[in-house]
Short mmCIF file of C-alpha atoms in Angstrom, two decimals:
data_model
loop_
_atom_site.label_atom_id
_atom_site.label_comp_id
_atom_site.label_asym_id
_atom_site.label_seq_id
_atom_site.Cartn_x
_atom_site.Cartn_y
_atom_site.Cartn_z
CA UNK T 17 4.86 24.96 30.55
CA UNK T 18 6.13 23.87 27.30
CA UNK T 19 3.31 21.98 24.70
CA UNK T 20 4.62 18.53 25.57
CA UNK T 21 4.55 18.92 29.18
CA UNK T 22 0.79 20.44 28.28
CA UNK T 23 0.31 17.36 26.68
CA UNK T 24 1.45 14.62 29.17
CA UNK T 25 -0.29 16.81 32.00
CA UNK T 26 -3.04 15.95 30.05
CA UNK T 27 -2.95 12.28 29.32
CA UNK T 28 -2.14 11.87 33.31
CA UNK T 29 -5.31 13.13 34.63
CA UNK T 30 -7.41 11.62 31.91
CA UNK T 31 -6.20 8.58 33.26
CA UNK T 32 -6.76 9.53 37.03
CA UNK T 33 -10.48 10.75 36.45
CA UNK T 34 -13.67 9.12 36.00
CA UNK T 35 -14.25 10.08 32.58
CA UNK T 36 -11.67 12.30 31.89
CA UNK T 37 -11.79 15.97 30.45
CA UNK T 38 -9.54 17.82 27.56
CA UNK T 39 -9.28 21.25 29.15
CA UNK T 40 -9.22 24.38 27.36
CA UNK T 41 -5.89 25.15 27.50
CA UNK T 42 -5.70 24.00 24.03
CA UNK T 43 -8.67 26.12 22.76
CA UNK T 44 -10.24 23.39 21.98
CA UNK T 45 -13.17 23.15 24.51
CA UNK T 46 -14.01 20.55 27.35
CA UNK T 47 -15.92 16.89 26.18
CA UNK T 48 -16.29 13.81 27.81
CA UNK T 49 -13.60 11.06 27.11
CA UNK T 50 -16.07 7.89 28.49
CA UNK T 51 -15.96 4.60 26.37
CA UNK T 52 -18.83 3.05 25.88
CA UNK T 53 -19.61 -0.03 27.46
CA UNK T 54 -19.46 -2.17 24.92
CA UNK T 55 -17.77 -2.07 20.72
CA UNK T 56 -20.80 -1.75 19.35
CA UNK T 57 -20.10 -0.71 16.22
CA UNK T 58 -16.72 -1.62 15.92
CA UNK T 59 -13.87 -3.55 13.54
CA UNK T 60 -12.75 -6.26 14.89
CA UNK T 61 -9.46 -9.52 13.86
CA UNK T 62 -9.33 -11.95 16.01
CA UNK T 63 -5.56 -12.93 14.62
CA UNK T 64 -3.15 -13.45 17.75
CA UNK T 65 -0.16 -11.62 17.82
CA UNK T 66 2.79 -13.79 18.66
CA UNK T 67 5.52 -10.61 19.03
CA UNK T 68 3.11 -8.46 21.19
CA UNK T 69 4.30 -7.26 24.18
CA UNK T 70 2.62 -9.54 27.14
CA UNK T 71 -0.38 -8.32 28.13
CA UNK T 72 -0.69 -5.99 24.91
CA UNK T 73 -3.02 -6.99 21.88
CA UNK T 74 -4.83 -5.50 19.41
CA UNK T 75 -8.69 -6.82 19.09
CA UNK T 76 -10.94 -3.98 17.46
CA UNK T 77 -11.23 0.03 16.78
CA UNK T 78 -13.99 2.03 16.41
CA UNK T 79 -14.34 5.68 15.74
CA UNK T 80 -16.84 7.81 17.16
CA UNK T 81 -17.92 11.28 16.71
CA UNK T 82 -17.63 14.21 19.61
CA UNK T 83 -18.24 17.40 18.88
CA UNK T 84 -15.24 19.34 17.34
CA UNK T 85 -13.02 15.99 17.12
CA UNK T 86 -13.15 12.30 16.07
CA UNK T 87 -12.80 9.52 19.18
CA UNK T 88 -10.60 6.18 18.60
CA UNK T 89 -11.43 3.95 21.04
CA UNK T 90 -8.87 1.00 20.09
CA UNK T 91 -10.10 -2.07 22.51
CA UNK T 92 -7.84 -4.85 23.61
CA UNK T 93 -5.30 -5.98 26.26
CA UNK T 94 -3.43 -3.26 27.59
CA UNK T 95 -0.97 -3.00 30.95
CA UNK T 96 -2.41 -0.63 33.29
CA UNK T 97 -0.81 2.02 32.20
CA UNK T 98 0.70 4.39 29.52
CA UNK T 99 3.75 3.70 31.34
CA UNK T 100 3.32 0.21 31.38
CA UNK T 101 3.26 -0.13 27.89
CA UNK T 102 6.15 -1.21 25.89
CA UNK T 103 5.52 -0.51 22.42
CA UNK T 104 4.50 3.01 20.68
CA UNK T 105 0.96 3.28 19.02
CA UNK T 106 1.18 4.32 15.44
CA UNK T 107 -2.06 5.57 14.31
CA UNK T 108 -2.01 6.87 10.31
CA UNK T 109 -5.80 8.77 8.89
CA UNK T 110 -5.93 10.54 6.25
CA UNK T 111 -2.22 10.51 5.42
CA UNK T 112 -1.10 12.23 8.18
CA UNK T 113 0.41 9.59 10.25
CA UNK T 114 1.49 9.35 13.93
CA UNK T 115 3.85 7.68 16.53
CA UNK T 116 2.86 7.85 20.29
CA UNK T 117 5.39 6.29 22.44
CA UNK T 118 5.41 6.03 26.28
CA UNK T 119 7.19 8.88 27.69
CA UNK T 120 7.98 6.42 30.38
CA UNK T 121 7.47 8.62 33.59
CA UNK T 122 4.92 10.69 33.19
CA UNK T 123 2.23 7.89 32.38
CA UNK T 124 1.15 9.37 28.91
CA UNK T 125 2.39 9.59 25.30
CA UNK T 126 5.03 11.60 24.01
CA UNK T 127 4.55 12.64 20.18
CA UNK T 128 8.00 11.05 18.49
CA UNK T 129 7.16 10.84 14.70
CA UNK T 130 4.82 12.70 12.62
CA UNK T 131 4.23 12.59 8.78
CA UNK T 132 1.57 14.35 6.01
CA UNK T 133 0.67 18.17 6.38
CA UNK T 134 1.19 17.83 10.24
CA UNK T 135 4.45 16.60 9.99
CA UNK T 136 6.32 18.92 12.59
CA UNK T 137 7.57 19.02 16.64
CA UNK T 138 5.40 17.59 19.62
CA UNK T 139 3.65 21.01 19.81
CA UNK T 140 2.52 20.03 15.80
CA UNK T 141 0.83 17.10 17.19
CA UNK T 142 -0.71 18.16 20.19
CA UNK T 143 -3.00 20.54 17.31
CA UNK T 144 -4.04 17.63 16.30
CA UNK T 145 -4.62 14.88 19.42
CA UNK T 146 -5.82 16.74 22.12
CA UNK T 147 -5.55 14.10 24.85
CA UNK T 148 -5.19 10.16 24.70
CA UNK T 149 -5.95 7.87 27.99
CA UNK T 150 -6.22 3.97 28.54
CA UNK T 151 -9.30 3.24 30.68
CA UNK T 152 -9.26 -0.67 30.87
CA UNK T 153 -9.48 -2.63 28.09
CA UNK T 154 -10.14 0.67 25.53
CA UNK T 155 -7.35 3.24 24.28
CA UNK T 156 -8.75 6.82 23.70
CA UNK T 157 -7.37 8.94 21.15
CA UNK T 158 -9.29 12.08 20.40
CA UNK T 159 -8.18 13.66 16.94
CA UNK T 160 -9.28 17.56 16.65
CA UNK T 161 -7.34 18.89 13.54
CA UNK T 162 -10.09 19.61 10.74
CA UNK T 163 -7.99 17.92 8.04
CA UNK T 164 -8.19 14.74 10.31
CA UNK T 165 -11.73 14.95 10.63
CA UNK T 166 -13.57 14.94 7.38
CA UNK T 167 -14.90 12.03 6.29
CA UNK T 168 -14.90 9.32 4.81
CA UNK T 169 -12.19 8.61 7.05
CA UNK T 170 -9.23 6.39 6.30
CA UNK T 171 -7.27 4.97 9.09
CA UNK T 172 -5.16 2.20 10.19
CA UNK T 173 -3.76 1.33 13.94
CA UNK T 174 -1.33 -0.15 15.07
CA UNK T 175 1.60 -1.61 17.77
CA UNK T 176 5.27 -0.92 16.80
CA UNK T 177 8.81 -0.82 18.01
CA UNK T 178 11.36 0.91 16.02
CA UNK T 179 10.70 0.10 12.38
CA UNK T 180 8.64 -3.03 13.32
CA UNK T 181 5.16 -2.98 13.09
CA UNK T 182 3.87 -6.12 15.78
CA UNK T 183 0.69 -6.02 14.91
CA UNK T 184 -1.64 -3.75 12.66
CA UNK T 185 -5.98 -2.77 12.43
CA UNK T 186 -6.60 -3.78 9.48
CA UNK T 187 -4.20 -6.75 8.94
CA UNK T 188 -3.33 -5.00 5.41
CA UNK T 189 -5.22 -2.22 3.61
CA UNK T 190 -7.06 0.40 5.29
CA UNK T 191 -10.48 0.66 7.06
CA UNK T 192 -12.93 3.47 6.17
CA UNK T 193 -15.01 4.88 8.70
CA UNK T 194 -18.05 6.65 6.94
CA UNK T 195 -19.38 9.01 10.12
CA UNK T 196 -21.96 6.04 11.26
CA UNK T 197 -21.76 2.42 12.70
CA UNK T 198 -18.56 0.01 12.56
CA UNK T 199 -15.46 1.13 10.29
CA UNK T 200 -15.23 -1.13 7.09
CA UNK T 201 -11.65 -2.61 5.09
CA UNK T 202 -11.86 -0.50 1.80
CA UNK T 203 -12.99 -2.45 -1.17
CA UNK T 204 -11.49 -2.03 -3.99
CA UNK T 205 -13.62 0.02 -5.59
CA UNK T 206 -11.66 2.78 -2.94
CA UNK T 207 -7.87 0.76 -3.55
CA UNK T 208 -7.37 3.51 -6.34
CA UNK T 209 -5.63 6.74 -5.52
CA UNK T 210 -6.85 8.06 -2.53
CA UNK T 211 -7.42 11.81 -2.14
CA UNK T 212 -5.95 11.42 1.68
CA UNK T 213 -6.64 14.68 2.80
CA UNK T 214 -9.12 17.77 1.63
CA UNK T 215 -8.71 20.21 4.13
CA UNK T 216 -10.29 23.93 4.74
CA UNK T 217 -7.52 25.03 2.20
CA UNK T 218 -7.25 22.96 -0.74
CA UNK T 219 -3.84 23.89 -1.85
CA UNK T 220 -3.12 21.33 0.75
CA UNK T 221 -4.71 18.84 -0.52
CA UNK T 222 -3.08 15.91 -0.63
CA UNK T 223 -2.78 12.35 -2.56
CA UNK T 224 -1.16 9.70 -1.60
CA UNK T 225 -1.13 5.96 -4.21
CA UNK T 226 -2.31 2.89 -2.33
CA UNK T 227 -3.16 0.15 -4.83
CA UNK T 228 -4.07 1.88 -8.01
CA UNK T 229 -5.92 0.35 -10.74
CA UNK T 230 -4.45 -1.54 -13.52
CA UNK T 231 -2.53 0.06 -16.42
CA UNK T 232 -3.23 -0.88 -20.24
CA UNK T 233 -0.79 -3.18 -21.62
CA UNK T 234 2.16 -2.69 -23.47
CA UNK T 235 2.14 0.82 -21.81
CA UNK T 236 5.59 2.96 -21.04
CA UNK T 237 6.23 4.49 -18.13
CA UNK T 238 8.84 6.14 -19.61
CA UNK T 239 7.28 7.73 -22.62
CA UNK T 240 7.12 11.33 -21.69
CA UNK T 241 11.18 11.61 -19.94
CA UNK T 242 11.73 9.40 -23.92
CA UNK T 243 10.66 12.42 -25.46
CA UNK T 244 12.59 14.84 -24.37
CA UNK T 245 16.07 15.00 -26.01
CA UNK T 246 17.67 15.70 -23.22
CA UNK T 247 17.07 16.37 -19.52
CA UNK T 248 16.36 19.22 -18.45
CA UNK T 249 15.17 20.71 -21.76
CA UNK T 250 11.98 22.36 -22.97
CA UNK T 251 9.52 23.91 -20.14
CA UNK T 252 6.95 22.31 -17.65
CA UNK T 253 4.42 23.46 -15.26
CA UNK T 254 4.55 24.80 -12.22
CA UNK T 255 3.55 21.63 -10.48
CA UNK T 256 6.85 19.93 -11.75
CA UNK T 257 9.42 22.77 -11.58
CA UNK T 258 11.85 21.21 -8.53
CA UNK T 259 12.79 23.85 -6.50
CA UNK T 260 14.55 21.22 -3.57
CA UNK T 261 14.94 18.41 -1.52
CA UNK T 262 14.98 16.61 1.28
CA UNK T 263 15.25 12.98 2.85
CA UNK T 264 15.27 10.83 5.51
CA UNK T 265 13.08 8.21 8.02
CA UNK T 266 9.33 9.28 8.35
CA UNK T 267 6.39 6.36 9.14
CA UNK T 268 4.89 5.29 5.25
CA UNK T 269 1.60 7.07 4.48
CA UNK T 270 0.08 3.64 4.19
CA UNK T 271 1.78 1.10 6.37
CA UNK T 272 3.11 4.09 9.47
CA UNK T 273 5.76 2.34 9.44
CA UNK T 274 8.77 4.28 10.26
CA UNK T 275 10.82 4.03 6.26
CA UNK T 276 13.65 5.78 4.44
CA UNK T 277 12.34 8.66 2.15
CA UNK T 278 13.47 11.34 -0.88
CA UNK T 279 10.87 14.28 -1.66
CA UNK T 280 11.20 16.91 -4.09
CA UNK T 281 9.60 20.04 -3.35
CA UNK T 282 7.96 21.33 -6.38
CA UNK T 283 6.87 25.12 -7.39
CA UNK T 284 3.46 24.02 -7.42
CA UNK T 285 1.03 22.05 -5.62
CA UNK T 286 0.97 18.43 -7.72
CA UNK T 287 -2.24 17.46 -6.06
CA UNK T 288 -5.32 16.80 -7.78
CA UNK T 289 -3.16 17.19 -11.43
CA UNK T 290 -4.17 14.47 -14.65
CA UNK T 291 -2.68 16.71 -17.43
CA UNK T 292 0.06 13.58 -18.13
CA UNK T 293 3.12 14.10 -15.89
CA UNK T 294 5.74 11.66 -14.57
CA UNK T 295 7.81 12.51 -11.33
CA UNK T 296 10.66 10.48 -10.53
CA UNK T 297 13.18 9.97 -8.52
CA UNK T 298 16.20 8.35 -9.39
CA UNK T 299 18.45 6.37 -6.77
CA UNK T 300 21.80 4.93 -6.71
CA UNK T 301 23.04 2.40 -4.27
CA UNK T 302 26.23 3.81 -2.51
CA UNK T 303 29.21 3.67 -4.72
CA UNK T 304 27.72 1.96 -7.83
CA UNK T 305 27.47 3.59 -10.91
CA UNK T 306 24.47 4.42 -13.34
CA UNK T 307 24.11 2.15 -16.41
CA UNK T 308 26.59 3.28 -19.41
CA UNK T 309 25.67 2.88 -22.46
CA UNK T 310 22.33 3.19 -22.70
CA UNK T 311 20.62 4.73 -26.02
CA UNK T 312 17.67 6.80 -23.84
CA UNK T 313 18.68 9.30 -21.15
CA UNK T 314 16.22 8.58 -18.52
CA UNK T 315 17.35 4.32 -18.76
CA UNK T 316 21.14 5.91 -17.64
CA UNK T 317 19.39 7.89 -14.86
CA UNK T 318 20.73 5.84 -11.70
CA UNK T 319 20.11 1.96 -11.17
CA UNK T 320 16.30 1.97 -9.31
CA UNK T 321 13.88 5.06 -10.52
CA UNK T 322 10.75 5.53 -8.40
CA UNK T 323 7.67 6.72 -10.47
CA UNK T 324 4.22 8.92 -10.07
CA UNK T 325 3.10 9.25 -13.16
CA UNK T 326 0.16 9.16 -15.20
CA UNK T 327 -1.40 9.50 -18.74
CA UNK T 328 -4.41 12.03 -18.54
CA UNK T 329 -6.45 9.96 -15.49
CA UNK T 330 -5.98 8.08 -12.89
CA UNK T 331 -2.52 8.50 -11.02
CA UNK T 332 -0.04 5.32 -11.20
CA UNK T 333 2.88 4.67 -9.68
CA UNK T 334 6.34 2.40 -10.82
CA UNK T 335 9.39 0.65 -9.70
CA UNK T 336 12.23 0.35 -12.38
CA UNK T 337 15.27 -2.03 -11.22
CA UNK T 338 18.27 -1.79 -13.56
CA UNK T 339 19.77 -5.84 -13.18
CA UNK T 340 21.87 -7.59 -15.73
CA UNK T 341 22.23 -5.48 -18.41
CA UNK T 342 18.50 -4.52 -18.37
CA UNK T 343 15.90 -2.68 -16.63
CA UNK T 344 13.23 -4.38 -15.33
CA UNK T 345 9.22 -2.33 -14.46
CA UNK T 346 6.75 -3.04 -12.07
CA UNK T 347 3.35 -1.01 -12.15
CA UNK T 348 0.80 -0.90 -9.71
CA UNK T 349 0.06 -3.15 -7.32
CA UNK T 350 3.18 -5.07 -7.98
CA UNK T 351 5.19 -2.01 -6.75
CA UNK T 352 3.67 -1.85 -3.86
CA UNK T 353 6.97 -1.97 -1.86
CA UNK T 354 6.85 1.94 -2.39
CA UNK T 355 4.24 4.77 -1.57
CA UNK T 356 4.39 8.01 -3.06
CA UNK T 357 2.71 10.94 -1.56
CA UNK T 358 1.90 14.12 -3.76
CA UNK T 359 1.09 17.28 -1.36
CA UNK T 360 0.90 20.63 -1.46
CA UNK T 361 5.01 20.85 -0.68
CA UNK T 362 6.09 18.10 -3.33
CA UNK T 363 6.11 14.45 -3.92
CA UNK T 364 7.76 12.07 -1.28
CA UNK T 365 8.41 8.28 -1.96
CA UNK T 366 8.87 6.31 0.47
CA UNK T 367 10.97 2.77 -0.32
CA UNK T 368 12.85 0.37 1.87
CA UNK T 369 15.24 0.00 -0.85
CA UNK T 370 16.54 3.31 0.03
CA UNK T 371 19.76 3.54 2.56
CA UNK T 372 21.81 6.44 4.09
CA UNK T 373 24.37 7.07 1.87
CA UNK T 374 22.62 6.18 -1.47
CA UNK T 375 22.68 9.16 -3.88
CA UNK T 376 19.14 10.34 -5.40
CA UNK T 377 18.25 13.46 -8.00
CA UNK T 378 14.49 13.53 -9.73
CA UNK T 379 13.18 13.69 -12.72
CA UNK T 380 10.08 15.79 -13.82
CA UNK T 381 8.45 15.22 -17.38
CA UNK T 382 5.29 16.79 -19.18
CA UNK T 383 4.27 16.46 -22.90
CA UNK T 384 6.06 19.76 -22.88
CA UNK T 385 9.58 19.43 -21.52
CA UNK T 386 11.32 17.63 -18.66
CA UNK T 387 13.30 18.96 -15.91
CA UNK T 388 15.48 17.54 -12.92
CA UNK T 389 17.14 18.42 -9.75
CA UNK T 390 20.35 16.84 -7.80
CA UNK T 391 21.16 15.23 -11.14
CA UNK T 392 25.10 15.64 -12.75
CA UNK T 393 27.11 14.52 -16.01
CA UNK T 394 25.01 11.67 -17.59
CA UNK T 395 21.87 11.99 -15.15
CA UNK T 396 24.10 10.15 -12.10
CA UNK T 397 22.24 11.21 -8.35
CA UNK T 398 23.92 14.00 -6.46
CA UNK T 399 22.32 13.72 -2.98
CA UNK T 400 22.97 11.87 -0.51
CA UNK T 401 20.26 10.07 1.83
CA UNK T 402 20.87 11.49 4.87
#
């Protein structure tokens, strides 16, 4: 029996029995999966969902602490079975995103996409989600992965169809659950760059950029690469030394919406680093050409640049775009069209402006030098978004 079939059978059993249990076949013991009679500690929103499938709507979400797990209780209007559900469920917890797609014939969800430190095939999802069940007006999702049960939990849940989010709790941002009471919307004090995952191994710490704090006026986000006489030159620390790359569609860590992303693999974990640095993805659309006649090397690199950077304190993000002969830069909240994630594997940039066939490369910079990957003559991007 494959792990995916185990998952489907567990989902079916939970839907069929009174209290439902998660069996020890997955190595997590037995836990009751019954939901409380009323959402006593739930976060609720009453916004109507015009795009939701008939008979389906999210109304509230509650989190319960269980032995070795946390249980998400998502209430609202649900069909009588998982098979009848005409949308997937997107859940993002502590920087890991799951898309649970109704299988269609086994009355169970099939994990179809995962992003974050648990990225992988359905068996990798099974290590994090023991079971799901529809019980009346409640969808139950039991999560056991240690990295996803560390509190405070930061999460969102949504109904999604392909790349479209039909309804989301909360409508914007994320919810925070401290371990007691109802989840609360993430406040301004938590809206800056967030430690999204702290697992049992510090080397797998991940950082996801949300809405960082404002930058000082007049900051040049390209200051470090401009200090380099050429790119590459000098030396960079291991956490800025590129060793590989990848691209493809994954759920955005903030919104859970499937989004094109490009990733640079680095020789060491960049998460948690606060010495001044720049990690930038350089993008060139289709058959376009990089700007010519620029006085600085970095200004001739692609036509869009996506930045994760710090001056030596808070992390920030920026999007630079070349239009009408000049570069325009937006930072932090104004750059919320882009999400970056720093993790043990490297740095990823999620941006809806990326399209298959676009070319990309990377520039990293520190006070001691600059490095590059996937850039040709004149820093023209050579890698292809696949």
